C-alpha cells in the first residue's frame, strides 16, 4: 500500500513530469543541433574539377568551402600532366560545406612497364604478349634463318632491348623474325575500308609491314585520325600481287566514304542499254506474232 501511496504522491508526480519534459527537451535540442551541424537541406552541386591543375582547383575549393585530397595518379598521354582526370564525388553530386573531394590526377611522368622476353615466340604470340604489357609491335625485320616466322630478337629505336628493361607504356618494339632459307612470298591483302590498326594487324599476320602512311586533306583532327580508313594501297590487294616476307605496303587514308563506295553513275549507264535491248526484243516478238496471224 505504501508503494502506491508513493506513486500517487503529488511531489513524486511533479518530479516525474519534470524528468520526462527535460528528456523530451534534451532530445529535441539534440536533433536541432545535429540539423544545424550537418546543414540539413543546404547542400549544393559539386563543381567540375576535371582538367584543372592543383593550383587552379584550390581557388574553386576555397570558394565553395570544401576540402580536397589527391589520392591517386594515372598516365594519359593525350592530357597535360598534373590535371584532374577523376573526382569523387562526381561533378553535379550534392555535397555540403567542408566535404572532402578526392582527386585522381594525370601523372607528371609516363608510366613505365618492363619489356617481356618474346624471343623464340611466334609473331602472333609475341604481339599478344607485348600488347598485354602495354607495348606495341613496330616493324617486322626479316633475316635469313632456318626458323620461319620465329622471333629472333627485339629492338627499341633501332637497338636491341633486353627483357626487363623499363620503357614508357605505348613504346614500339621492332621484331627480328626468321625468314627461312628460301625467298618466300605471300599474297598482298586487300586493306581498303580498314582503319590503320586493323590494316596493320592483318598485314603483320601475313608477315608484312605497313610502309608509308598518307592522310588526305579530310583528316584534320585526332578523331579523324582514329576513324580514317584505307582507300588506296600500293601494291594493290587484287589477289594477284605477291610480296616477299617483311616487305611493306603503302597506304592512303581518308574519312571520305565516297572514295570506297561504288560509282553508281557507271552502274546506271550499264543498265540503260539492257532495258532498251529488252524493250526492242519485246517489240520484235510482238511484230513476229502479228505477221504470223
PDB file of C-alpha atoms in Angstrom:
ATOM      1  CA  UNK A   1       0.000   0.000   0.000  1.00  0.00           C
ATOM      2  CA  UNK A   2       2.888   2.371   0.809  1.00  0.00           C
ATOM      3  CA  UNK A   3       4.258   1.824  -2.736  1.00  0.00           C
ATOM      4  CA  UNK A   4       1.021   3.003  -4.392  1.00  0.00           C
ATOM      5  CA  UNK A   5       0.802   5.919  -1.989  1.00  0.00           C
ATOM      6  CA  UNK A   6       4.295   6.976  -3.051  1.00  0.00           C
ATOM      7  CA  UNK A   7       3.431   6.746  -6.799  1.00  0.00           C
ATOM      8  CA  UNK A   8       0.296   8.830  -6.466  1.00  0.00           C
ATOM      9  CA  UNK A   9       2.020  11.344  -4.185  1.00  0.00           C
ATOM     10  CA  UNK A  10       1.870  14.857  -5.720  1.00  0.00           C
ATOM     11  CA  UNK A  11       5.554  15.549  -5.091  1.00  0.00           C
ATOM     12  CA  UNK A  12       6.648  12.366  -6.889  1.00  0.00           C
ATOM     13  CA  UNK A  13       4.365  13.055  -9.831  1.00  0.00           C
ATOM     14  CA  UNK A  14       5.730  16.570 -10.158  1.00  0.00           C
ATOM     15  CA  UNK A  15       9.329  15.316 -10.152  1.00  0.00           C
ATOM     16  CA  UNK A  16       8.472  12.596 -12.702  1.00  0.00           C
ATOM     17  CA  UNK A  17       6.881  15.161 -15.003  1.00  0.00           C
ATOM     18  CA  UNK A  18       9.948  17.377 -14.759  1.00  0.00           C
ATOM     19  CA  UNK A  19      12.187  14.424 -15.723  1.00  0.00           C
ATOM     20  CA  UNK A  20      10.021  13.498 -18.725  1.00  0.00           C
ATOM     21  CA  UNK A  21       9.809  17.076 -20.001  1.00  0.00           C
ATOM     22  CA  UNK A  22      13.548  17.544 -19.529  1.00  0.00           C
ATOM     23  CA  UNK A  23      14.209  14.351 -21.510  1.00  0.00           C
ATOM     24  CA  UNK A  24      11.960  15.466 -24.359  1.00  0.00           C
ATOM     25  CA  UNK A  25      13.611  18.889 -24.458  1.00  0.00           C
ATOM     26  CA  UNK A  26      17.057  17.252 -24.497  1.00  0.00           C
ATOM     27  CA  UNK A  27      16.082  15.011 -27.438  1.00  0.00           C
ATOM     28  CA  UNK A  28      14.613  17.976 -29.310  1.00  0.00           C
ATOM     29  CA  UNK A  29      17.720  20.090 -28.761  1.00  0.00           C
ATOM     30  CA  UNK A  30      19.917  17.198 -29.894  1.00  0.00           C
ATOM     31  CA  UNK A  31      18.044  16.868 -33.206  1.00  0.00           C
ATOM     32  CA  UNK A  32      18.128  20.627 -33.744  1.00  0.00           C
ATOM     33  CA  UNK A  33      21.861  20.675 -33.061  1.00  0.00           C
ATOM     34  CA  UNK A  34      22.538  17.840 -35.493  1.00  0.00           C
ATOM     35  CA  UNK A  35      20.456  19.581 -38.132  1.00  0.00           C
ATOM     36  CA  UNK A  36      22.441  22.776 -37.737  1.00  0.00           C
ATOM     37  CA  UNK A  37      25.775  20.950 -37.593  1.00  0.00           C
ATOM     38  CA  UNK A  38      25.143  18.929 -40.753  1.00  0.00           C
ATOM     39  CA  UNK A  39      23.416  21.872 -42.530  1.00  0.00           C
ATOM     40  CA  UNK A  40      20.459  19.672 -43.395  1.00  0.00           C
ATOM     41  CA  UNK A  41      18.866  20.712 -46.702  1.00  0.00           C
ATOM     42  CA  UNK A  42      21.660  23.171 -47.532  1.00  0.00           C
ATOM     43  CA  UNK A  43      23.643  21.036 -49.940  1.00  0.00           C
ATOM     44  CA  UNK A  44      24.868  22.214 -53.355  1.00  0.00           C
ATOM     45  CA  UNK A  45      26.168  20.619 -56.544  1.00  0.00           C
ATOM     46  CA  UNK A  46      29.849  19.669 -56.592  1.00  0.00           C
ATOM     47  CA  UNK A  47      31.823  21.690 -59.159  1.00  0.00           C
ATOM     48  CA  UNK A  48      33.504  20.005 -62.121  1.00  0.00           C
ATOM     49  CA  UNK A  49      37.257  19.925 -61.421  1.00  0.00           C
ATOM     50  CA  UNK A  50      38.282  17.768 -64.389  1.00  0.00           C
ATOM     51  CA  UNK A  51      41.041  19.283 -66.497  1.00  0.00           C
ATOM     52  CA  UNK A  52      42.215  21.618 -63.723  1.00  0.00           C
ATOM     53  CA  UNK A  53      45.669  21.586 -62.155  1.00  0.00           C
ATOM     54  CA  UNK A  54      46.073  21.617 -58.382  1.00  0.00           C
ATOM     55  CA  UNK A  55      46.850  25.337 -58.405  1.00  0.00           C
ATOM     56  CA  UNK A  56      43.701  26.036 -60.439  1.00  0.00           C
ATOM     57  CA  UNK A  57      41.347  23.915 -58.321  1.00  0.00           C
ATOM     58  CA  UNK A  58      42.448  25.441 -55.000  1.00  0.00           C
ATOM     59  CA  UNK A  59      40.549  28.658 -55.706  1.00  0.00           C
ATOM     60  CA  UNK A  60      37.357  26.725 -56.525  1.00  0.00           C
ATOM     61  CA  UNK A  61      37.779  24.604 -53.379  1.00  0.00           C
ATOM     62  CA  UNK A  62      38.115  27.673 -51.154  1.00  0.00           C
ATOM     63  CA  UNK A  63      35.260  29.490 -52.853  1.00  0.00           C
ATOM     64  CA  UNK A  64      32.875  26.580 -52.086  1.00  0.00           C
ATOM     65  CA  UNK A  65      34.317  25.951 -48.597  1.00  0.00           C
ATOM     66  CA  UNK A  66      35.339  22.399 -49.494  1.00  0.00           C
ATOM     67  CA  UNK A  67      38.403  20.304 -48.757  1.00  0.00           C
ATOM     68  CA  UNK A  68      40.348  18.038 -51.107  1.00  0.00           C
ATOM     69  CA  UNK A  69      42.888  15.231 -51.243  1.00  0.00           C
ATOM     70  CA  UNK A  70      44.846  13.760 -54.184  1.00  0.00           C
ATOM     71  CA  UNK A  71      44.652  10.010 -53.710  1.00  0.00           C
ATOM     72  CA  UNK A  72      45.924   8.542 -56.989  1.00  0.00           C
ATOM     73  CA  UNK A  73      47.505   9.243 -60.364  1.00  0.00           C
ATOM     74  CA  UNK A  74      47.374   7.643 -63.810  1.00  0.00           C
ATOM     75  CA  UNK A  75      49.038   8.439 -67.100  1.00  0.00           C
ATOM     76  CA  UNK A  76      47.024   9.516 -70.151  1.00  0.00           C
ATOM     77  CA  UNK A  77      49.318  10.584 -72.974  1.00  0.00           C
ATOM     78  CA  UNK A  78      46.785  12.944 -74.588  1.00  0.00           C
ATOM     79  CA  UNK A  79      46.253  15.069 -71.444  1.00  0.00           C
ATOM     80  CA  UNK A  80      48.587  17.613 -69.807  1.00  0.00           C
ATOM     81  CA  UNK A  81      50.437  16.305 -66.740  1.00  0.00           C
ATOM     82  CA  UNK A  82      49.010  17.191 -63.338  1.00  0.00           C
ATOM     83  CA  UNK A  83      45.390  17.812 -64.391  1.00  0.00           C
ATOM     84  CA  UNK A  84      42.427  16.156 -62.667  1.00  0.00           C
ATOM     85  CA  UNK A  85      41.113  13.150 -64.590  1.00  0.00           C
ATOM     86  CA  UNK A  86      38.664  11.790 -61.961  1.00  0.00           C
ATOM     87  CA  UNK A  87      36.904  13.147 -58.891  1.00  0.00           C
ATOM     88  CA  UNK A  88      34.815  11.642 -56.073  1.00  0.00           C
ATOM     89  CA  UNK A  89      32.032  12.616 -55.624  1.00  0.00           C
ATOM     90  CA  UNK A  90      31.378  13.321 -59.288  1.00  0.00           C
ATOM     91  CA  UNK A  91      30.558  16.760 -60.640  1.00  0.00           C
ATOM     92  CA  UNK A  92      26.886  17.587 -60.054  1.00  0.00           C
ATOM     93  CA  UNK A  93      26.551  15.387 -56.943  1.00  0.00           C
ATOM     94  CA  UNK A  94      25.012  17.048 -53.891  1.00  0.00           C
ATOM     95  CA  UNK A  95      27.639  17.963 -51.290  1.00  0.00           C
ATOM     96  CA  UNK A  96      27.856  20.160 -48.187  1.00  0.00           C
ATOM     97  CA  UNK A  97      30.457  22.564 -46.922  1.00  0.00           C
ATOM     98  CA  UNK A  98      33.692  21.064 -45.599  1.00  0.00           C
ATOM     99  CA  UNK A  99      33.111  17.934 -47.681  1.00  0.00           C
ATOM    100  CA  UNK A 100      36.309  16.203 -48.869  1.00  0.00           C
ATOM    101  CA  UNK A 101      36.690  15.889 -52.645  1.00  0.00           C
ATOM    102  CA  UNK A 102      39.096  13.137 -53.725  1.00  0.00           C
ATOM    103  CA  UNK A 103      41.066  13.562 -56.948  1.00  0.00           C
ATOM    104  CA  UNK A 104      42.954  11.330 -59.384  1.00  0.00           C
ATOM    105  CA  UNK A 105      45.409  13.359 -61.465  1.00  0.00           C
ATOM    106  CA  UNK A 106      47.340  12.722 -64.657  1.00  0.00           C
ATOM    107  CA  UNK A 107      50.839  11.710 -63.595  1.00  0.00           C
ATOM    108  CA  UNK A 108      53.758  14.005 -64.319  1.00  0.00           C
ATOM    109  CA  UNK A 109      55.894  11.200 -65.736  1.00  0.00           C
ATOM    110  CA  UNK A 110      54.729   8.476 -68.164  1.00  0.00           C
ATOM    111  CA  UNK A 111      54.007   5.077 -66.683  1.00  0.00           C
ATOM    112  CA  UNK A 112      56.855   2.615 -67.059  1.00  0.00           C
ATOM    113  CA  UNK A 113      56.456  -1.051 -67.978  1.00  0.00           C
ATOM    114  CA  UNK A 114      59.017  -3.816 -68.269  1.00  0.00           C
ATOM    115  CA  UNK A 115      59.781  -5.313 -71.667  1.00  0.00           C
ATOM    116  CA  UNK A 116      58.861  -9.020 -71.780  1.00  0.00           C
ATOM    117  CA  UNK A 117      61.054 -11.652 -73.406  1.00  0.00           C
ATOM    118  CA  UNK A 118      59.376 -12.609 -76.699  1.00  0.00           C
ATOM    119  CA  UNK A 119      62.379 -14.315 -78.312  1.00  0.00           C
ATOM    120  CA  UNK A 120      61.565 -17.796 -79.669  1.00  0.00           C
ATOM    121  CA  UNK A 121      57.874 -16.909 -79.829  1.00  0.00           C
ATOM    122  CA  UNK A 122      55.771 -16.816 -82.995  1.00  0.00           C
ATOM    123  CA  UNK A 123      54.856 -13.363 -84.325  1.00  0.00           C
ATOM    124  CA  UNK A 124      51.251 -13.721 -83.172  1.00  0.00           C
ATOM    125  CA  UNK A 125      52.170 -14.797 -79.634  1.00  0.00           C
ATOM    126  CA  UNK A 126      54.855 -12.108 -79.382  1.00  0.00           C
ATOM    127  CA  UNK A 127      52.347  -9.406 -80.346  1.00  0.00           C
ATOM    128  CA  UNK A 128      49.805 -10.649 -77.781  1.00  0.00           C
ATOM    129  CA  UNK A 129      52.434 -10.634 -75.042  1.00  0.00           C
ATOM    130  CA  UNK A 130      53.788  -7.177 -75.899  1.00  0.00           C
ATOM    131  CA  UNK A 131      50.288  -5.684 -76.024  1.00  0.00           C
ATOM    132  CA  UNK A 132      49.416  -7.250 -72.663  1.00  0.00           C
ATOM    133  CA  UNK A 133      52.382  -5.300 -71.207  1.00  0.00           C
ATOM    134  CA  UNK A 134      51.142  -2.054 -72.799  1.00  0.00           C
ATOM    135  CA  UNK A 135      53.686  -2.061 -75.656  1.00  0.00           C
ATOM    136  CA  UNK A 136      53.169  -2.044 -79.426  1.00  0.00           C
ATOM    137  CA  UNK A 137      54.684  -4.074 -82.245  1.00  0.00           C
ATOM    138  CA  UNK A 138      56.554  -1.955 -84.767  1.00  0.00           C
ATOM    139  CA  UNK A 139      58.297  -3.277 -87.882  1.00  0.00           C
ATOM    140  CA  UNK A 140      58.952  -6.920 -88.660  1.00  0.00           C
ATOM    141  CA  UNK A 141      62.566  -7.177 -89.788  1.00  0.00           C
ATOM    142  CA  UNK A 142      63.181 -10.466 -91.590  1.00  0.00           C
ATOM    143  CA  UNK A 143      66.590 -12.138 -91.610  1.00  0.00           C
ATOM    144  CA  UNK A 144      67.742 -15.457 -93.134  1.00  0.00           C
ATOM    145  CA  UNK A 145      67.208 -18.294 -90.675  1.00  0.00           C
ATOM    146  CA  UNK A 146      66.326 -21.945 -90.606  1.00  0.00           C
ATOM    147  CA  UNK A 147      63.301 -20.973 -88.497  1.00  0.00           C
ATOM    148  CA  UNK A 148      60.396 -19.307 -90.276  1.00  0.00           C
ATOM    149  CA  UNK A 149      58.277 -16.606 -88.592  1.00  0.00           C
ATOM    150  CA  UNK A 150      60.051 -17.124 -85.268  1.00  0.00           C
ATOM    151  CA  UNK A 151      61.097 -14.054 -83.263  1.00  0.00           C
ATOM    152  CA  UNK A 152      64.897 -13.988 -83.065  1.00  0.00           C
ATOM    153  CA  UNK A 153      65.350 -10.565 -81.451  1.00  0.00           C
ATOM    154  CA  UNK A 154      63.613  -7.441 -80.191  1.00  0.00           C
ATOM    155  CA  UNK A 155      64.711  -3.855 -80.849  1.00  0.00           C
ATOM    156  CA  UNK A 156      63.732  -0.442 -79.490  1.00  0.00           C
ATOM    157  CA  UNK A 157      64.622   2.618 -81.579  1.00  0.00           C
ATOM    158  CA  UNK A 158      66.986   0.562 -83.712  1.00  0.00           C
ATOM    159  CA  UNK A 159      68.906  -1.043 -80.837  1.00  0.00           C
ATOM    160  CA  UNK A 160      68.478  -4.414 -79.083  1.00  0.00           C
ATOM    161  CA  UNK A 161      66.421  -4.204 -75.890  1.00  0.00           C
ATOM    162  CA  UNK A 162      66.691  -6.818 -73.154  1.00  0.00           C
ATOM    163  CA  UNK A 163      63.774  -8.318 -71.270  1.00  0.00           C
ATOM    164  CA  UNK A 164      63.061  -6.424 -68.054  1.00  0.00           C
ATOM    165  CA  UNK A 165      64.139  -3.027 -69.443  1.00  0.00           C
ATOM    166  CA  UNK A 166      61.688  -0.327 -68.231  1.00  0.00           C
ATOM    167  CA  UNK A 167      60.097   1.629 -71.088  1.00  0.00           C
ATOM    168  CA  UNK A 168      57.209   4.061 -71.331  1.00  0.00           C
ATOM    169  CA  UNK A 169      53.808   2.444 -71.824  1.00  0.00           C
ATOM    170  CA  UNK A 170      52.989   2.504 -75.544  1.00  0.00           C
ATOM    171  CA  UNK A 171      56.621   2.194 -76.665  1.00  0.00           C
ATOM    172  CA  UNK A 172      57.099   0.487 -80.054  1.00  0.00           C
ATOM    173  CA  UNK A 173      59.167  -2.712 -80.250  1.00  0.00           C
ATOM    174  CA  UNK A 174      60.517  -3.922 -83.603  1.00  0.00           C
ATOM    175  CA  UNK A 175      60.847  -7.675 -84.004  1.00  0.00           C
ATOM    176  CA  UNK A 176      63.661  -9.538 -85.760  1.00  0.00           C
ATOM    177  CA  UNK A 177      61.982 -12.513 -87.423  1.00  0.00           C
ATOM    178  CA  UNK A 178      63.351 -15.600 -89.142  1.00  0.00           C
ATOM    179  CA  UNK A 179      62.636 -15.689 -92.866  1.00  0.00           C
ATOM    180  CA  UNK A 180      63.617 -19.283 -93.510  1.00  0.00           C
ATOM    181  CA  UNK A 181      66.180 -20.403 -96.060  1.00  0.00           C
ATOM    182  CA  UNK A 182      64.049 -19.642 -99.136  1.00  0.00           C
ATOM    183  CA  UNK A 183      62.694 -16.438-100.660  1.00  0.00           C
ATOM    184  CA  UNK A 184      59.107 -17.000 -99.509  1.00  0.00           C
ATOM    185  CA  UNK A 185      56.337 -14.683-100.672  1.00  0.00           C
ATOM    186  CA  UNK A 186      52.786 -14.019 -99.531  1.00  0.00           C
ATOM    187  CA  UNK A 187      49.666 -12.619-101.193  1.00  0.00           C
ATOM    188  CA  UNK A 188      49.016  -8.904-100.696  1.00  0.00           C
ATOM    189  CA  UNK A 189      45.838  -8.430 -98.610  1.00  0.00           C
ATOM    190  CA  UNK A 190      43.081  -6.029 -99.614  1.00  0.00           C
ATOM    191  CA  UNK A 191      43.163  -3.356 -96.901  1.00  0.00           C
ATOM    192  CA  UNK A 192      40.575  -0.981 -98.357  1.00  0.00           C
ATOM    193  CA  UNK A 193      37.945   0.142 -95.866  1.00  0.00           C
ATOM    194  CA  UNK A 194      40.027  -0.800 -92.799  1.00  0.00           C
ATOM    195  CA  UNK A 195      41.250   1.650 -90.172  1.00  0.00           C
ATOM    196  CA  UNK A 196      45.008   1.861 -89.569  1.00  0.00           C
ATOM    197  CA  UNK A 197      45.149  -0.564 -86.613  1.00  0.00           C
ATOM    198  CA  UNK A 198      43.169  -3.247 -88.448  1.00  0.00           C
ATOM    199  CA  UNK A 199      45.261  -2.859 -91.603  1.00  0.00           C
ATOM    200  CA  UNK A 200      48.485  -3.144 -89.588  1.00  0.00           C
ATOM    201  CA  UNK A 201      47.377  -6.290 -87.754  1.00  0.00           C
ATOM    202  CA  UNK A 202      46.209  -8.059 -90.929  1.00  0.00           C
ATOM    203  CA  UNK A 203      49.476  -7.161 -92.662  1.00  0.00           C
ATOM    204  CA  UNK A 204      51.570  -8.455 -89.763  1.00  0.00           C
ATOM    205  CA  UNK A 205      49.570 -11.686 -89.661  1.00  0.00           C
ATOM    206  CA  UNK A 206      50.784 -12.210 -93.247  1.00  0.00           C
ATOM    207  CA  UNK A 207      54.374 -11.234 -92.272  1.00  0.00           C
ATOM    208  CA  UNK A 208      54.139  -7.838 -93.983  1.00  0.00           C
ATOM    209  CA  UNK A 209      54.663  -4.274 -92.723  1.00  0.00           C
ATOM    210  CA  UNK A 210      52.812  -1.002 -93.225  1.00  0.00           C
ATOM    211  CA  UNK A 211      55.130   1.382 -95.063  1.00  0.00           C
ATOM    212  CA  UNK A 212      54.261   4.975 -95.931  1.00  0.00           C
ATOM    213  CA  UNK A 213      51.039   6.242 -94.338  1.00  0.00           C
ATOM    214  CA  UNK A 214      49.493   9.198 -96.182  1.00  0.00           C
ATOM    215  CA  UNK A 215      46.461  11.099 -94.817  1.00  0.00           C
ATOM    216  CA  UNK A 216      44.419  13.265 -97.193  1.00  0.00           C
ATOM    217  CA  UNK A 217      43.013  16.756 -96.512  1.00  0.00           C
ATOM    218  CA  UNK A 218      39.811  15.387 -94.894  1.00  0.00           C
ATOM    219  CA  UNK A 219      41.788  14.242 -91.843  1.00  0.00           C
ATOM    220  CA  UNK A 220      42.101  17.360 -89.674  1.00  0.00           C
ATOM    221  CA  UNK A 221      41.549  16.233 -86.050  1.00  0.00           C
ATOM    222  CA  UNK A 222      42.674  13.470 -83.759  1.00  0.00           C
ATOM    223  CA  UNK A 223      39.235  11.851 -84.037  1.00  0.00           C
ATOM    224  CA  UNK A 224      39.584  11.886 -87.823  1.00  0.00           C
ATOM    225  CA  UNK A 225      42.973  10.176 -87.497  1.00  0.00           C
ATOM    226  CA  UNK A 226      41.437   7.388 -85.402  1.00  0.00           C
ATOM    227  CA  UNK A 227      38.480   6.910 -87.779  1.00  0.00           C
ATOM    228  CA  UNK A 228      40.342   7.279 -91.078  1.00  0.00           C
ATOM    229  CA  UNK A 229      40.218   4.205 -93.328  1.00  0.00           C
ATOM    230  CA  UNK A 230      42.385   2.912 -96.139  1.00  0.00           C
ATOM    231  CA  UNK A 231      41.056   3.983 -99.522  1.00  0.00           C
ATOM    232  CA  UNK A 232      44.156   3.232-101.586  1.00  0.00           C
ATOM    233  CA  UNK A 233      47.175   0.950-101.216  1.00  0.00           C
ATOM    234  CA  UNK A 234      50.355   0.098-103.082  1.00  0.00           C
ATOM    235  CA  UNK A 235      50.726  -2.633-104.207  1.00  0.00           C
ATOM    236  CA  UNK A 236      47.017  -3.296-104.622  1.00  0.00           C
ATOM    237  CA  UNK A 237      45.303  -6.258-102.988  1.00  0.00           C
ATOM    238  CA  UNK A 238      43.709  -7.561-106.167  1.00  0.00           C
ATOM    239  CA  UNK A 239      44.624 -11.168-105.414  1.00  0.00           C
ATOM    240  CA  UNK A 240      47.424 -11.376-107.988  1.00  0.00           C
ATOM    241  CA  UNK A 241      50.060  -9.296-106.206  1.00  0.00           C
ATOM    242  CA  UNK A 242      52.640 -11.023-104.008  1.00  0.00           C
ATOM    243  CA  UNK A 243      55.418  -9.692-101.781  1.00  0.00           C
ATOM    244  CA  UNK A 244      58.397 -11.192-100.033  1.00  0.00           C
ATOM    245  CA  UNK A 245      58.012 -11.659 -96.294  1.00  0.00           C
ATOM    246  CA  UNK A 246      58.903  -8.467 -94.443  1.00  0.00           C
ATOM    247  CA  UNK A 247      58.011  -6.174 -97.359  1.00  0.00           C
ATOM    248  CA  UNK A 248      55.906  -3.047 -96.854  1.00  0.00           C
ATOM    249  CA  UNK A 249      52.537  -1.854 -98.130  1.00  0.00           C
ATOM    250  CA  UNK A 250      51.997   1.891 -98.563  1.00  0.00           C
ATOM    251  CA  UNK A 251      48.510   3.083 -97.614  1.00  0.00           C
ATOM    252  CA  UNK A 252      46.419   6.238 -98.136  1.00  0.00           C
ATOM    253  CA  UNK A 253      43.818   7.118 -95.502  1.00  0.00           C
ATOM    254  CA  UNK A 254      40.715   9.330 -95.517  1.00  0.00           C
ATOM    255  CA  UNK A 255      37.363   9.843 -93.803  1.00  0.00           C
ATOM    256  CA  UNK A 256      35.578  10.485 -97.124  1.00  0.00           C
ATOM    257  CA  UNK A 257      33.419   7.369 -97.551  1.00  0.00           C
ATOM    258  CA  UNK A 258      32.703   8.203-101.197  1.00  0.00           C
ATOM    259  CA  UNK A 259      36.256   7.102-102.030  1.00  0.00           C
ATOM    260  CA  UNK A 260      35.404   3.433-101.432  1.00  0.00           C
ATOM    261  CA  UNK A 261      31.716   3.422-102.435  1.00  0.00           C
ATOM    262  CA  UNK A 262      30.835   2.018-105.878  1.00  0.00           C
ATOM    263  CA  UNK A 263      30.294   4.519-108.695  1.00  0.00           C
ATOM    264  CA  UNK A 264      26.512   4.452-109.156  1.00  0.00           C
ATOM    265  CA  UNK A 265      26.804   6.586-112.315  1.00  0.00           C
ATOM    266  CA  UNK A 266      28.598   3.814-114.147  1.00  0.00           C
ATOM    267  CA  UNK A 267      26.065   1.267-112.913  1.00  0.00           C
ATOM    268  CA  UNK A 268      23.170   3.356-114.261  1.00  0.00           C
ATOM    269  CA  UNK A 269      24.895   3.715-117.626  1.00  0.00           C
ATOM    270  CA  UNK A 270      25.293  -0.030-117.969  1.00  0.00           C
ATOM    271  CA  UNK A 271      21.672  -0.631-117.039  1.00  0.00           C
ATOM    272  CA  UNK A 272      20.164   1.636-119.760  1.00  0.00           C
ATOM    273  CA  UNK A 273      21.226  -0.394-122.824  1.00  0.00           C
ATOM    274  CA  UNK A 274      19.955  -3.584-121.142  1.00  0.00           C
ATOM    275  CA  UNK A 275      16.479  -2.106-120.652  1.00  0.00           C
ATOM    276  CA  UNK A 276      16.463  -0.749-124.231  1.00  0.00           C
ATOM    277  CA  UNK A 277      17.521  -4.154-125.548  1.00  0.00           C
ATOM    278  CA  UNK A 278      14.715  -5.838-123.601  1.00  0.00           C
ATOM    279  CA  UNK A 279      12.138  -3.349-124.953  1.00  0.00           C
ATOM    280  CA  UNK A 280      13.366  -3.848-128.528  1.00  0.00           C
ATOM    281  CA  UNK A 281      13.195  -7.633-128.089  1.00  0.00           C
ATOM    282  CA  UNK A 282       9.600  -7.407-126.831  1.00  0.00           C
ATOM    283  CA  UNK A 283       8.584  -5.178-129.789  1.00  0.00           C
ATOM    284  CA  UNK A 284      10.192  -7.588-132.268  1.00  0.00           C
ATOM    285  CA  UNK A 285       8.363 -10.524-130.694  1.00  0.00           C
ATOM    286  CA  UNK A 286       5.039  -8.639-130.974  1.00  0.00           C
ATOM    287  CA  UNK A 287       5.686  -7.852-134.663  1.00  0.00           C
ATOM    288  CA  UNK A 288       6.514 -11.515-135.372  1.00  0.00           C
ATOM    289  CA  UNK A 289       3.260 -12.564-133.738  1.00  0.00           C
ATOM    290  CA  UNK A 290       1.252 -10.091-135.857  1.00  0.00           C
ATOM    291  CA  UNK A 291       2.907 -11.291-139.068  1.00  0.00           C
ATOM    292  CA  UNK A 292       2.211 -14.872-138.130  1.00  0.00           C
ATOM    293  CA  UNK A 293      -1.501 -14.220-137.736  1.00  0.00           C
TER     294      UNK A 293
END
